[in-house]
PDB file of C-alpha atoms (C1' of nucleotides) in Angstrom:
ATOM      1  CA  UNK A   1      11.605  -6.665  27.879  1.00 87.00           C
ATOM      2  CA  UNK A   2       7.852  -6.503  28.276  1.00 94.00           C
ATOM      3  CA  UNK A   3       6.059  -9.518  26.950  1.00 96.00           C
ATOM      4  CA  UNK A   4       2.474 -10.600  26.370  1.00 97.00           C
ATOM      5  CA  UNK A   5       0.555 -13.271  24.537  1.00 98.00           C
ATOM      6  CA  UNK A   6      -2.455 -11.872  22.693  1.00 98.00           C
ATOM      7  CA  UNK A   7      -5.097 -14.579  22.645  1.00 97.00           C
ATOM      8  CA  UNK A   8      -6.300 -14.795  19.069  1.00 97.00           C
ATOM      9  CA  UNK A   9      -7.034 -17.677  16.733  1.00 96.00           C
ATOM     10  CA  UNK A  10      -7.111 -17.902  12.969  1.00 97.00           C
ATOM     11  CA  UNK A  11      -4.604 -15.059  12.560  1.00 97.00           C
ATOM     12  CA  UNK A  12      -2.226 -15.442   9.614  1.00 96.00           C
ATOM     13  CA  UNK A  13       0.608 -13.341  10.982  1.00 95.00           C
ATOM     14  CA  UNK A  14       3.021 -13.900   8.097  1.00 93.00           C
ATOM     15  CA  UNK A  15       0.401 -13.266   5.433  1.00 92.00           C
ATOM     16  CA  UNK A  16      -0.807 -10.139   7.191  1.00 95.00           C
ATOM     17  CA  UNK A  17       2.575  -8.550   7.893  1.00 94.00           C
ATOM     18  CA  UNK A  18       3.923  -9.418   4.446  1.00 90.00           C
ATOM     19  CA  UNK A  19       0.887  -8.584   2.332  1.00 86.00           C
ATOM     20  CA  UNK A  20       1.884  -5.114   1.213  1.00 90.00           C
ATOM     21  CA  UNK A  21      -0.255  -3.153   3.661  1.00 94.00           C
ATOM     22  CA  UNK A  22       2.678  -2.187   5.865  1.00 95.00           C
ATOM     23  CA  UNK A  23       6.300  -1.788   4.880  1.00 95.00           C
ATOM     24  CA  UNK A  24       8.288  -1.880   8.103  1.00 95.00           C
ATOM     25  CA  UNK A  25       8.268  -5.567   9.007  1.00 94.00           C
ATOM     26  CA  UNK A  26      11.114  -8.017   8.548  1.00 92.00           C
ATOM     27  CA  UNK A  27      11.785 -11.596   9.524  1.00 90.00           C
ATOM     28  CA  UNK A  28      15.355 -11.632  10.840  1.00 84.00           C
ATOM     29  CA  UNK A  29      14.951 -14.910  12.743  1.00 83.00           C
ATOM     30  CA  UNK A  30      12.019 -17.141  13.615  1.00 86.00           C
ATOM     31  CA  UNK A  31       9.642 -14.254  14.357  1.00 93.00           C
ATOM     32  CA  UNK A  32       8.813 -10.826  12.962  1.00 95.00           C
ATOM     33  CA  UNK A  33      10.378  -7.502  13.910  1.00 94.00           C
ATOM     34  CA  UNK A  34       8.702  -4.230  13.123  1.00 95.00           C
ATOM     35  CA  UNK A  35       8.277  -0.664  14.228  1.00 96.00           C
ATOM     36  CA  UNK A  36       4.951   0.686  15.424  1.00 96.00           C
ATOM     37  CA  UNK A  37       5.037   4.345  16.357  1.00 91.00           C
ATOM     38  CA  UNK A  38       8.041   4.817  18.607  1.00 90.00           C
ATOM     39  CA  UNK A  39       8.510   1.174  19.568  1.00 95.00           C
ATOM     40  CA  UNK A  40      10.350  -1.808  18.184  1.00 95.00           C
ATOM     41  CA  UNK A  41       8.115  -4.866  18.424  1.00 96.00           C
ATOM     42  CA  UNK A  42       8.899  -8.544  17.991  1.00 96.00           C
ATOM     43  CA  UNK A  43       6.042 -10.886  17.144  1.00 97.00           C
ATOM     44  CA  UNK A  44       5.720 -14.632  16.799  1.00 97.00           C
ATOM     45  CA  UNK A  45       2.803 -16.939  16.155  1.00 96.00           C
ATOM     46  CA  UNK A  46       2.294 -19.408  19.037  1.00 97.00           C
ATOM     47  CA  UNK A  47      -0.441 -21.923  19.752  1.00 96.00           C
ATOM     48  CA  UNK A  48      -2.250 -19.605  22.163  1.00 97.00           C
ATOM     49  CA  UNK A  49      -2.150 -16.646  19.800  1.00 97.00           C
ATOM     50  CA  UNK A  50       0.521 -14.017  19.112  1.00 98.00           C
ATOM     51  CA  UNK A  51       3.486 -13.516  21.418  1.00 98.00           C
ATOM     52  CA  UNK A  52       4.718  -9.908  21.506  1.00 98.00           C
ATOM     53  CA  UNK A  53       7.874  -8.361  22.972  1.00 96.00           C
ATOM     54  CA  UNK A  54       8.825  -4.732  23.264  1.00 95.00           C
ATOM     55  CA  UNK A  55      10.678  -2.357  25.567  1.00 89.00           C
ATOM     56  CA  UNK A  56      10.423  -2.508  29.353  1.00 85.00           C
ATOM     57  CA  UNK A  57       7.591  -0.931  31.227  1.00 89.00           C
ATOM     58  CA  UNK A  58       4.672  -1.543  28.883  1.00 92.00           C
ATOM     59  CA  UNK A  59       1.501  -2.544  30.697  1.00 93.00           C
ATOM     60  CA  UNK A  60      -1.127  -1.104  28.362  1.00 96.00           C
ATOM     61  CA  UNK A  61      -1.035  -3.016  25.078  1.00 97.00           C
ATOM     62  CA  UNK A  62      -4.010  -1.354  23.396  1.00 97.00           C
ATOM     63  CA  UNK A  63      -1.720   0.328  20.814  1.00 97.00           C
ATOM     64  CA  UNK A  64      -0.738  -3.158  19.652  1.00 98.00           C
ATOM     65  CA  UNK A  65      -4.150  -4.797  19.705  1.00 98.00           C
ATOM     66  CA  UNK A  66      -5.463  -1.833  17.733  1.00 98.00           C
ATOM     67  CA  UNK A  67      -2.645  -2.122  15.196  1.00 98.00           C
ATOM     68  CA  UNK A  68      -3.061  -5.872  14.781  1.00 98.00           C
ATOM     69  CA  UNK A  69      -6.877  -5.702  15.016  1.00 98.00           C
ATOM     70  CA  UNK A  70      -6.861  -8.834  17.143  1.00 98.00           C
ATOM     71  CA  UNK A  71     -10.330  -8.082  18.502  1.00 97.00           C
ATOM     72  CA  UNK A  72     -12.196  -8.074  15.199  1.00 97.00           C
ATOM     73  CA  UNK A  73     -14.588 -10.942  14.514  1.00 97.00           C
ATOM     74  CA  UNK A  74     -13.048 -12.276  11.319  1.00 98.00           C
ATOM     75  CA  UNK A  75     -15.640 -15.016  10.852  1.00 98.00           C
ATOM     76  CA  UNK A  76     -18.393 -12.410  10.838  1.00 98.00           C
ATOM     77  CA  UNK A  77     -16.516 -10.364   8.249  1.00 98.00           C
ATOM     78  CA  UNK A  78     -15.959 -13.363   5.985  1.00 98.00           C
ATOM     79  CA  UNK A  79     -19.690 -13.957   6.000  1.00 98.00           C
ATOM     80  CA  UNK A  80     -20.282 -10.560   4.403  1.00 98.00           C
ATOM     81  CA  UNK A  81     -18.230 -11.567   1.323  1.00 98.00           C
ATOM     82  CA  UNK A  82     -20.053 -12.431  -1.887  1.00 97.00           C
ATOM     83  CA  UNK A  83     -20.588 -16.183  -2.178  1.00 97.00           C
ATOM     84  CA  UNK A  84     -18.877 -16.684  -5.511  1.00 96.00           C
ATOM     85  CA  UNK A  85     -16.141 -19.088  -6.552  1.00 96.00           C
ATOM     86  CA  UNK A  86     -13.262 -16.584  -6.900  1.00 94.00           C
ATOM     87  CA  UNK A  87     -13.910 -15.142  -3.467  1.00 96.00           C
ATOM     88  CA  UNK A  88     -14.119 -18.572  -1.876  1.00 96.00           C
ATOM     89  CA  UNK A  89     -10.858 -19.597  -3.507  1.00 95.00           C
ATOM     90  CA  UNK A  90      -9.116 -16.449  -2.282  1.00 95.00           C
ATOM     91  CA  UNK A  91     -10.291 -17.018   1.301  1.00 96.00           C
ATOM     92  CA  UNK A  92      -9.387 -20.706   1.173  1.00 96.00           C
ATOM     93  CA  UNK A  93      -5.885 -19.814  -0.053  1.00 93.00           C
ATOM     94  CA  UNK A  94      -5.067 -17.845   3.095  1.00 92.00           C
ATOM     95  CA  UNK A  95      -7.700 -17.997   5.804  1.00 94.00           C
ATOM     96  CA  UNK A  96      -6.723 -15.803   8.718  1.00 96.00           C
ATOM     97  CA  UNK A  97      -5.462 -12.924   6.605  1.00 96.00           C
ATOM     98  CA  UNK A  98      -6.198  -9.653   8.398  1.00 97.00           C
ATOM     99  CA  UNK A  99      -6.188  -5.917   7.894  1.00 97.00           C
ATOM    100  CA  UNK A 100      -3.972  -3.779  10.118  1.00 97.00           C
ATOM    101  CA  UNK A 101      -4.916  -0.398  11.591  1.00 97.00           C
ATOM    102  CA  UNK A 102      -2.014   1.912  10.874  1.00 97.00           C
ATOM    103  CA  UNK A 103      -0.982   5.452  11.707  1.00 97.00           C
ATOM    104  CA  UNK A 104      -2.639   7.806   9.171  1.00 97.00           C
ATOM    105  CA  UNK A 105       0.408   9.904   8.328  1.00 97.00           C
ATOM    106  CA  UNK A 106       2.763   6.951   7.938  1.00 97.00           C
ATOM    107  CA  UNK A 107       0.146   5.174   5.851  1.00 97.00           C
ATOM    108  CA  UNK A 108      -0.507   8.198   3.639  1.00 96.00           C
ATOM    109  CA  UNK A 109       3.163   8.939   3.047  1.00 97.00           C
ATOM    110  CA  UNK A 110       3.993   5.278   2.454  1.00 96.00           C
ATOM    111  CA  UNK A 111       1.355   4.840  -0.224  1.00 95.00           C
ATOM    112  CA  UNK A 112       2.292   8.149  -1.848  1.00 96.00           C
ATOM    113  CA  UNK A 113       5.689   6.501  -2.255  1.00 95.00           C
ATOM    114  CA  UNK A 114       4.228   3.292  -3.639  1.00 94.00           C
ATOM    115  CA  UNK A 115       3.289   4.461  -7.127  1.00 93.00           C
ATOM    116  CA  UNK A 116       5.012   2.442  -9.857  1.00 91.00           C
ATOM    117  CA  UNK A 117       7.249   0.785  -7.296  1.00 91.00           C
ATOM    118  CA  UNK A 118       7.536  -2.841  -6.304  1.00 89.00           C
ATOM    119  CA  UNK A 119       6.996  -3.643  -2.663  1.00 89.00           C
ATOM    120  CA  UNK A 120      10.710  -4.346  -2.086  1.00 89.00           C
ATOM    121  CA  UNK A 121      11.552  -0.931  -3.462  1.00 92.00           C
ATOM    122  CA  UNK A 122       8.917   0.791  -1.331  1.00 93.00           C
ATOM    123  CA  UNK A 123      10.511  -0.827   1.718  1.00 93.00           C
ATOM    124  CA  UNK A 124      13.923   0.463   0.665  1.00 93.00           C
ATOM    125  CA  UNK A 125      12.731   4.034   0.242  1.00 94.00           C
ATOM    126  CA  UNK A 126      10.916   4.033   3.592  1.00 95.00           C
ATOM    127  CA  UNK A 127      13.867   2.449   5.404  1.00 94.00           C
ATOM    128  CA  UNK A 128      16.166   5.122   4.008  1.00 94.00           C
ATOM    129  CA  UNK A 129      13.744   7.905   4.918  1.00 96.00           C
ATOM    130  CA  UNK A 130      13.450   6.653   8.502  1.00 96.00           C
ATOM    131  CA  UNK A 131      17.194   6.114   8.991  1.00 95.00           C
ATOM    132  CA  UNK A 132      18.068   9.559   7.764  1.00 95.00           C
ATOM    133  CA  UNK A 133      15.214  11.642   9.092  1.00 96.00           C
ATOM    134  CA  UNK A 134      13.287   9.710  11.749  1.00 96.00           C
ATOM    135  CA  UNK A 135      13.865   9.725  15.500  1.00 96.00           C
ATOM    136  CA  UNK A 136      16.266   7.119  16.840  1.00 96.00           C
ATOM    137  CA  UNK A 137      14.407   4.530  18.910  1.00 95.00           C
ATOM    138  CA  UNK A 138      15.904   3.418  22.208  1.00 88.00           C
ATOM    139  CA  UNK A 139      16.345  -0.288  21.507  1.00 86.00           C
ATOM    140  CA  UNK A 140      19.320  -2.617  22.023  1.00 84.00           C
ATOM    141  CA  UNK A 141      18.706  -4.363  18.709  1.00 82.00           C
ATOM    142  CA  UNK A 142      21.075  -4.305  15.794  1.00 80.00           C
ATOM    143  CA  UNK A 143      20.824  -2.531  13.409  1.00 85.00           C
ATOM    144  CA  UNK A 144      19.486   0.543  15.228  1.00 91.00           C
ATOM    145  CA  UNK A 145      15.822   1.366  14.746  1.00 94.00           C
ATOM    146  CA  UNK A 146      14.199   4.607  13.648  1.00 96.00           C
ATOM    147  CA  UNK A 147      10.658   5.885  13.840  1.00 96.00           C
ATOM    148  CA  UNK A 148       8.813   7.075  10.751  1.00 96.00           C
ATOM    149  CA  UNK A 149       9.500  10.818  10.415  1.00 97.00           C
ATOM    150  CA  UNK A 150       6.678  13.094  11.541  1.00 97.00           C
ATOM    151  CA  UNK A 151       5.084  15.638   9.188  1.00 97.00           C
ATOM    152  CA  UNK A 152       7.043  18.349  11.012  1.00 97.00           C
ATOM    153  CA  UNK A 153      10.326  16.531  10.490  1.00 97.00           C
ATOM    154  CA  UNK A 154       9.709  16.076   6.770  1.00 97.00           C
ATOM    155  CA  UNK A 155       8.344  19.605   6.412  1.00 97.00           C
ATOM    156  CA  UNK A 156      11.739  20.866   7.517  1.00 97.00           C
ATOM    157  CA  UNK A 157      13.573  19.037   4.734  1.00 96.00           C
ATOM    158  CA  UNK A 158      14.318  20.035   1.148  1.00 96.00           C
ATOM    159  CA  UNK A 159      13.052  18.275  -1.952  1.00 95.00           C
ATOM    160  CA  UNK A 160      16.636  17.246  -2.697  1.00 94.00           C
ATOM    161  CA  UNK A 161      16.945  15.556   0.689  1.00 95.00           C
ATOM    162  CA  UNK A 162      13.844  13.519  -0.089  1.00 95.00           C
ATOM    163  CA  UNK A 163      15.034  12.695  -3.595  1.00 94.00           C
ATOM    164  CA  UNK A 164      18.229  11.453  -1.986  1.00 93.00           C
ATOM    165  CA  UNK A 165      16.031   8.827  -0.324  1.00 94.00           C
ATOM    166  CA  UNK A 166      15.236   7.589  -3.865  1.00 94.00           C
ATOM    167  CA  UNK A 167      11.724   8.999  -3.927  1.00 94.00           C
ATOM    168  CA  UNK A 168      12.081  10.342  -7.446  1.00 93.00           C
ATOM    169  CA  UNK A 169       9.072  12.279  -8.740  1.00 94.00           C
ATOM    170  CA  UNK A 170       7.148  11.440  -5.548  1.00 95.00           C
ATOM    171  CA  UNK A 171       9.380  13.705  -3.441  1.00 95.00           C
ATOM    172  CA  UNK A 172       7.607  17.049  -4.052  1.00 95.00           C
ATOM    173  CA  UNK A 173       4.217  15.466  -3.319  1.00 96.00           C
ATOM    174  CA  UNK A 174       5.329  13.998   0.006  1.00 96.00           C
ATOM    175  CA  UNK A 175       6.987  17.277   0.936  1.00 96.00           C
ATOM    176  CA  UNK A 176       3.894  19.315   0.098  1.00 96.00           C
ATOM    177  CA  UNK A 177       1.622  16.986   2.056  1.00 97.00           C
ATOM    178  CA  UNK A 178       3.925  17.084   5.083  1.00 97.00           C
ATOM    179  CA  UNK A 179       3.991  20.879   5.018  1.00 97.00           C
ATOM    180  CA  UNK A 180       0.232  21.262   4.664  1.00 97.00           C
ATOM    181  CA  UNK A 181      -0.338  18.869   7.543  1.00 97.00           C
ATOM    182  CA  UNK A 182       2.389  20.423   9.689  1.00 97.00           C
ATOM    183  CA  UNK A 183       0.944  23.911   9.383  1.00 97.00           C
ATOM    184  CA  UNK A 184      -2.517  22.612  10.187  1.00 97.00           C
ATOM    185  CA  UNK A 185      -3.885  23.741   6.833  1.00 97.00           C
ATOM    186  CA  UNK A 186      -4.740  20.117   6.105  1.00 97.00           C
ATOM    187  CA  UNK A 187      -6.285  18.279   9.058  1.00 97.00           C
ATOM    188  CA  UNK A 188      -5.663  14.573   8.605  1.00 97.00           C
ATOM    189  CA  UNK A 189      -7.398  13.638  11.866  1.00 96.00           C
ATOM    190  CA  UNK A 190     -10.567  15.416  10.781  1.00 97.00           C
ATOM    191  CA  UNK A 191     -10.747  13.350   7.607  1.00 97.00           C
ATOM    192  CA  UNK A 192     -11.462  10.226   9.646  1.00 96.00           C
ATOM    193  CA  UNK A 193     -14.586  11.852  11.085  1.00 97.00           C
ATOM    194  CA  UNK A 194     -16.139  12.500   7.657  1.00 97.00           C
ATOM    195  CA  UNK A 195     -18.488  10.180   5.759  1.00 97.00           C
ATOM    196  CA  UNK A 196     -16.684   7.796   3.412  1.00 96.00           C
ATOM    197  CA  UNK A 197     -17.200   9.688   0.142  1.00 95.00           C
ATOM    198  CA  UNK A 198     -16.298  13.050   1.665  1.00 96.00           C
ATOM    199  CA  UNK A 199     -13.223  11.655   3.379  1.00 97.00           C
ATOM    200  CA  UNK A 200     -12.082  10.195   0.067  1.00 96.00           C
ATOM    201  CA  UNK A 201     -12.595  13.486  -1.749  1.00 96.00           C
ATOM    202  CA  UNK A 202     -10.738  15.343   0.979  1.00 96.00           C
ATOM    203  CA  UNK A 203      -7.677  13.072   0.736  1.00 97.00           C
ATOM    204  CA  UNK A 204      -7.669  13.453  -3.037  1.00 96.00           C
ATOM    205  CA  UNK A 205      -7.156  17.193  -2.636  1.00 96.00           C
ATOM    206  CA  UNK A 206      -3.536  16.397  -1.804  1.00 96.00           C
ATOM    207  CA  UNK A 207      -1.267  16.493  -4.848  1.00 95.00           C
ATOM    208  CA  UNK A 208      -0.141  13.002  -5.754  1.00 95.00           C
ATOM    209  CA  UNK A 209      -3.119  11.371  -4.058  1.00 96.00           C
ATOM    210  CA  UNK A 210      -5.641   9.849  -6.436  1.00 95.00           C
ATOM    211  CA  UNK A 211      -8.419   7.366  -5.804  1.00 94.00           C
ATOM    212  CA  UNK A 212      -6.190   4.370  -5.182  1.00 94.00           C
ATOM    213  CA  UNK A 213      -3.958   5.955  -2.556  1.00 95.00           C
ATOM    214  CA  UNK A 214      -6.951   7.624  -0.903  1.00 96.00           C
ATOM    215  CA  UNK A 215      -8.649   4.236  -0.631  1.00 95.00           C
ATOM    216  CA  UNK A 216      -5.527   2.717   0.948  1.00 95.00           C
ATOM    217  CA  UNK A 217      -5.519   5.374   3.665  1.00 96.00           C
ATOM    218  CA  UNK A 218      -9.268   5.053   4.217  1.00 97.00           C
ATOM    219  CA  UNK A 219      -8.920   1.296   4.605  1.00 96.00           C
ATOM    220  CA  UNK A 220      -5.564   0.741   6.305  1.00 96.00           C
ATOM    221  CA  UNK A 221      -5.526   3.767   8.619  1.00 97.00           C
ATOM    222  CA  UNK A 222      -9.088   4.971   9.126  1.00 97.00           C
ATOM    223  CA  UNK A 223     -10.931   1.669   9.076  1.00 97.00           C
ATOM    224  CA  UNK A 224     -13.423   2.416   6.313  1.00 97.00           C
ATOM    225  CA  UNK A 225     -14.037  -1.271   5.692  1.00 97.00           C
ATOM    226  CA  UNK A 226     -15.873  -0.726   2.417  1.00 96.00           C
ATOM    227  CA  UNK A 227     -12.955   1.167   0.825  1.00 96.00           C
ATOM    228  CA  UNK A 228     -11.640  -0.906  -2.081  1.00 95.00           C
ATOM    229  CA  UNK A 229      -8.270   0.156  -3.520  1.00 94.00           C
ATOM    230  CA  UNK A 230      -8.043  -0.833  -7.188  1.00 93.00           C
ATOM    231  CA  UNK A 231      -4.423  -1.300  -8.188  1.00 91.00           C
ATOM    232  CA  UNK A 232      -2.772  -3.224 -10.995  1.00 89.00           C
ATOM    233  CA  UNK A 233      -3.011  -6.523  -9.094  1.00 88.00           C
ATOM    234  CA  UNK A 234      -6.684  -6.094  -8.301  1.00 91.00           C
ATOM    235  CA  UNK A 235      -7.424  -5.084 -11.876  1.00 91.00           C
ATOM    236  CA  UNK A 236      -5.742  -8.279 -12.998  1.00 88.00           C
ATOM    237  CA  UNK A 237      -7.651 -10.283 -10.395  1.00 91.00           C
ATOM    238  CA  UNK A 238     -11.059  -8.836 -11.298  1.00 93.00           C
ATOM    239  CA  UNK A 239     -10.409  -9.191 -15.021  1.00 90.00           C
ATOM    240  CA  UNK A 240      -9.264 -12.817 -14.822  1.00 90.00           C
ATOM    241  CA  UNK A 241     -11.616 -14.026 -12.105  1.00 92.00           C
ATOM    242  CA  UNK A 242     -14.830 -12.132 -12.866  1.00 94.00           C
ATOM    243  CA  UNK A 243     -14.586 -11.088 -16.544  1.00 91.00           C
ATOM    244  CA  UNK A 244     -12.593 -13.919 -18.133  1.00 88.00           C
ATOM    245  CA  UNK A 245     -14.339 -13.780 -21.518  1.00 85.00           C
ATOM    246  CA  UNK A 246     -13.872 -10.211 -22.594  1.00 84.00           C
ATOM    247  CA  UNK A 247     -11.955  -7.196 -21.459  1.00 85.00           C
ATOM    248  CA  UNK A 248     -13.783  -5.002 -18.933  1.00 90.00           C
ATOM    249  CA  UNK A 249     -13.393  -1.250 -19.186  1.00 89.00           C
ATOM    250  CA  UNK A 250     -11.775   0.770 -16.460  1.00 89.00           C
ATOM    251  CA  UNK A 251     -15.115   2.259 -15.485  1.00 90.00           C
ATOM    252  CA  UNK A 252     -16.735  -1.164 -15.358  1.00 92.00           C
ATOM    253  CA  UNK A 253     -14.023  -2.520 -13.080  1.00 92.00           C
ATOM    254  CA  UNK A 254     -14.239   0.480 -10.761  1.00 92.00           C
ATOM    255  CA  UNK A 255     -18.005   0.150 -10.517  1.00 93.00           C
ATOM    256  CA  UNK A 256     -17.817  -3.583  -9.932  1.00 95.00           C
ATOM    257  CA  UNK A 257     -15.176  -3.112  -7.220  1.00 94.00           C
ATOM    258  CA  UNK A 258     -17.280  -0.515  -5.451  1.00 93.00           C
ATOM    259  CA  UNK A 259     -20.551  -2.445  -5.522  1.00 94.00           C
ATOM    260  CA  UNK A 260     -19.969  -6.191  -5.626  1.00 96.00           C
ATOM    261  CA  UNK A 261     -18.054  -6.850  -2.418  1.00 96.00           C
ATOM    262  CA  UNK A 262     -20.309  -5.482   0.296  1.00 95.00           C
ATOM    263  CA  UNK A 263     -19.770  -3.779   3.616  1.00 96.00           C
ATOM    264  CA  UNK A 264     -16.258  -5.187   4.064  1.00 98.00           C
ATOM    265  CA  UNK A 265     -15.016  -4.880   0.505  1.00 97.00           C
ATOM    266  CA  UNK A 266     -11.638  -3.792   1.795  1.00 96.00           C
ATOM    267  CA  UNK A 267     -11.090  -7.147   3.442  1.00 97.00           C
ATOM    268  CA  UNK A 268     -12.258  -8.924   0.306  1.00 96.00           C
ATOM    269  CA  UNK A 269      -9.820  -6.836  -1.710  1.00 95.00           C
ATOM    270  CA  UNK A 270      -6.944  -7.883   0.563  1.00 94.00           C
ATOM    271  CA  UNK A 271      -7.771 -11.550   0.094  1.00 95.00           C
ATOM    272  CA  UNK A 272      -7.897 -11.150  -3.688  1.00 94.00           C
ATOM    273  CA  UNK A 273      -4.657  -9.171  -3.700  1.00 91.00           C
ATOM    274  CA  UNK A 274      -2.830 -11.779  -1.631  1.00 91.00           C
ATOM    275  CA  UNK A 275      -4.337 -14.594  -3.672  1.00 91.00           C
ATOM    276  CA  UNK A 276      -3.093 -13.109  -6.941  1.00 87.00           C
ATOM    277  CA  UNK A 277       0.385 -12.396  -5.649  1.00 84.00           C
ATOM    278  CA  UNK A 278       1.018 -15.750  -4.003  1.00 82.00           C
ATOM    279  CA  UNK A 279      -0.525 -17.636  -6.916  1.00 76.00           C
ATOM    280  CA  UNK A 280       1.872 -15.920  -9.314  1.00 55.00           C
ATOM    281  CA  UNK A 281       5.021 -16.486  -7.282  1.00 47.00           C
ATOM    282  CA  UNK A 282       4.108 -20.111  -6.594  1.00 39.00           C
ATOM    283  CA  UNK A 283       3.684 -20.773 -10.275  1.00 34.00           C
ATOM    284  CA  UNK A 284       6.821 -18.981 -11.345  1.00 32.00           C
ATOM    285  CA  UNK A 285       5.562 -16.922 -14.211  1.00 31.00           C
ATOM    286  CA  UNK A 286       1.841 -17.532 -14.336  1.00 28.00           C
TER     287      UNK A 286
ATOM    288  C1'  DT B   1     -17.968  11.966 -20.971  1.00 63.24           C
ATOM    289  C1'  DT B   2     -14.849   8.205 -21.725  1.00 63.24           C
ATOM    290  C1'  DT B   3     -10.565   6.389 -23.103  1.00 63.24           C
ATOM    291  C1'  DG B   4      -5.695   6.363 -24.458  1.00 63.24           C
ATOM    292  C1'  DT B   5      -0.965   8.402 -24.099  1.00 63.24           C
ATOM    293  C1'  DG B   6       3.252  10.314 -22.264  1.00 63.24           C
ATOM    294  C1'  DC B   7       5.582  11.919 -18.459  1.00 63.24           C
ATOM    295  C1'  DC B   8       7.060  12.017 -13.863  1.00 63.24           C
ATOM    296  C1'  DT B   9      12.227   8.675 -11.027  1.00 63.24           C
ATOM    297  C1'  DT B  10      14.701   4.604  -9.913  1.00 63.24           C
ATOM    298  C1'  DA B  11      16.325  -0.044  -9.771  1.00 63.24           C
ATOM    299  C1'  DG B  12      16.180  -4.754 -10.780  1.00 63.24           C
ATOM    300  C1'  DC B  13      15.256  -7.954 -14.151  1.00 63.24           C
ATOM    301  C1'  DT B  14      15.677  -9.887 -18.895  1.00 63.24           C
TER     302       DT B  14
ATOM    303  C1'  DA C   1      22.774  -3.963 -23.311  1.00 63.24           C
ATOM    304  C1'  DA C   2      18.708  -1.266 -24.001  1.00 63.24           C
ATOM    305  C1'  DG C   3      14.119  -1.911 -22.698  1.00 63.24           C
ATOM    306  C1'  DC C   4      10.531  -3.075 -19.587  1.00 63.24           C
ATOM    307  C1'  DT C   5       7.949  -2.818 -15.452  1.00 63.24           C
ATOM    308  C1'  DA C   6       6.806  -1.902 -10.747  1.00 63.24           C
ATOM    309  C1'  DA C   7       0.048  -1.495  -4.587  1.00 63.24           C
ATOM    310  C1'  DG C   8      -0.168   5.723  -9.540  1.00 63.24           C
ATOM    311  C1'  DG C   9      -1.341  10.502 -10.595  1.00 63.24           C
ATOM    312  C1'  DC C  10      -1.914  14.004 -13.791  1.00 63.24           C
ATOM    313  C1'  DA C  11      -2.346  16.791 -17.982  1.00 63.24           C
ATOM    314  C1'  DC C  12      -3.834  16.553 -22.433  1.00 63.24           C
ATOM    315  C1'  DA C  13      -5.568  14.839 -26.834  1.00 63.24           C
TER     316       DA C  13
END
DNA sequence: TTTGTGCCTTAGCT
DNA sequence: AAGCTAAGGCACA
């Protein structure tokens, strides 16, 4: 085993890994186990930072520090948030919540699978997809681990094989995206080099990718910090926290989301999302 | 132009 | 037990 301690403070590991940005983390024992690219990784919060373990022979850990974003100046980001009561409450509820930097294809495919699914169900679908069609990872752990299937691997499958992974109506969209990316007709890497609005429009050319999923990829994979995915939870949060008196229209909410939260709106969004979800579960039924 | 509706699957909950 | 809903997108009225 290779091991390292990443020196970072104010990092809410549990909140970050379990906040619905990534779907391949579990907590089998005291720490977290997940799969990043072709590696199984075990993480645990320790006083000095985050302790990480993975296969033998790893000396360059930049793939992990990039994924965990341990080098970002969180305090500086928090200062860009609007100074209003809801935002302060959301930050106070889970200080140290972070955004991850994920692989674009895995992120895109995962959020294409997320529509009208609960997070537990999204995990199930992705686990099934990886077990059946991803590369086996060389790891002594039990159960065996599998990488997320590449575009080429999925492109070679049939729609029925994907539906068998419980994708339902999402299957043809994932298949089409995989095939367009595999042939090179759609260049996912190029999207990250475009300006924000153009990158968003480009992603939305994929069938099954609307504004919300595009924003997730922009934020979680490409690091467009201003991208602000508006999902059902965020709609609820904005409505209750910022427009408590009367119902705000869809257009109003979208405009507010895009303009009120500043240069790092994506981070603000993650705090609001986590705040809403944990508040609900803590209360039982709200 | 904006807004509402039904449909696309599946599974867990009530 | 049938109905509802879940990190949506899309066509259509």
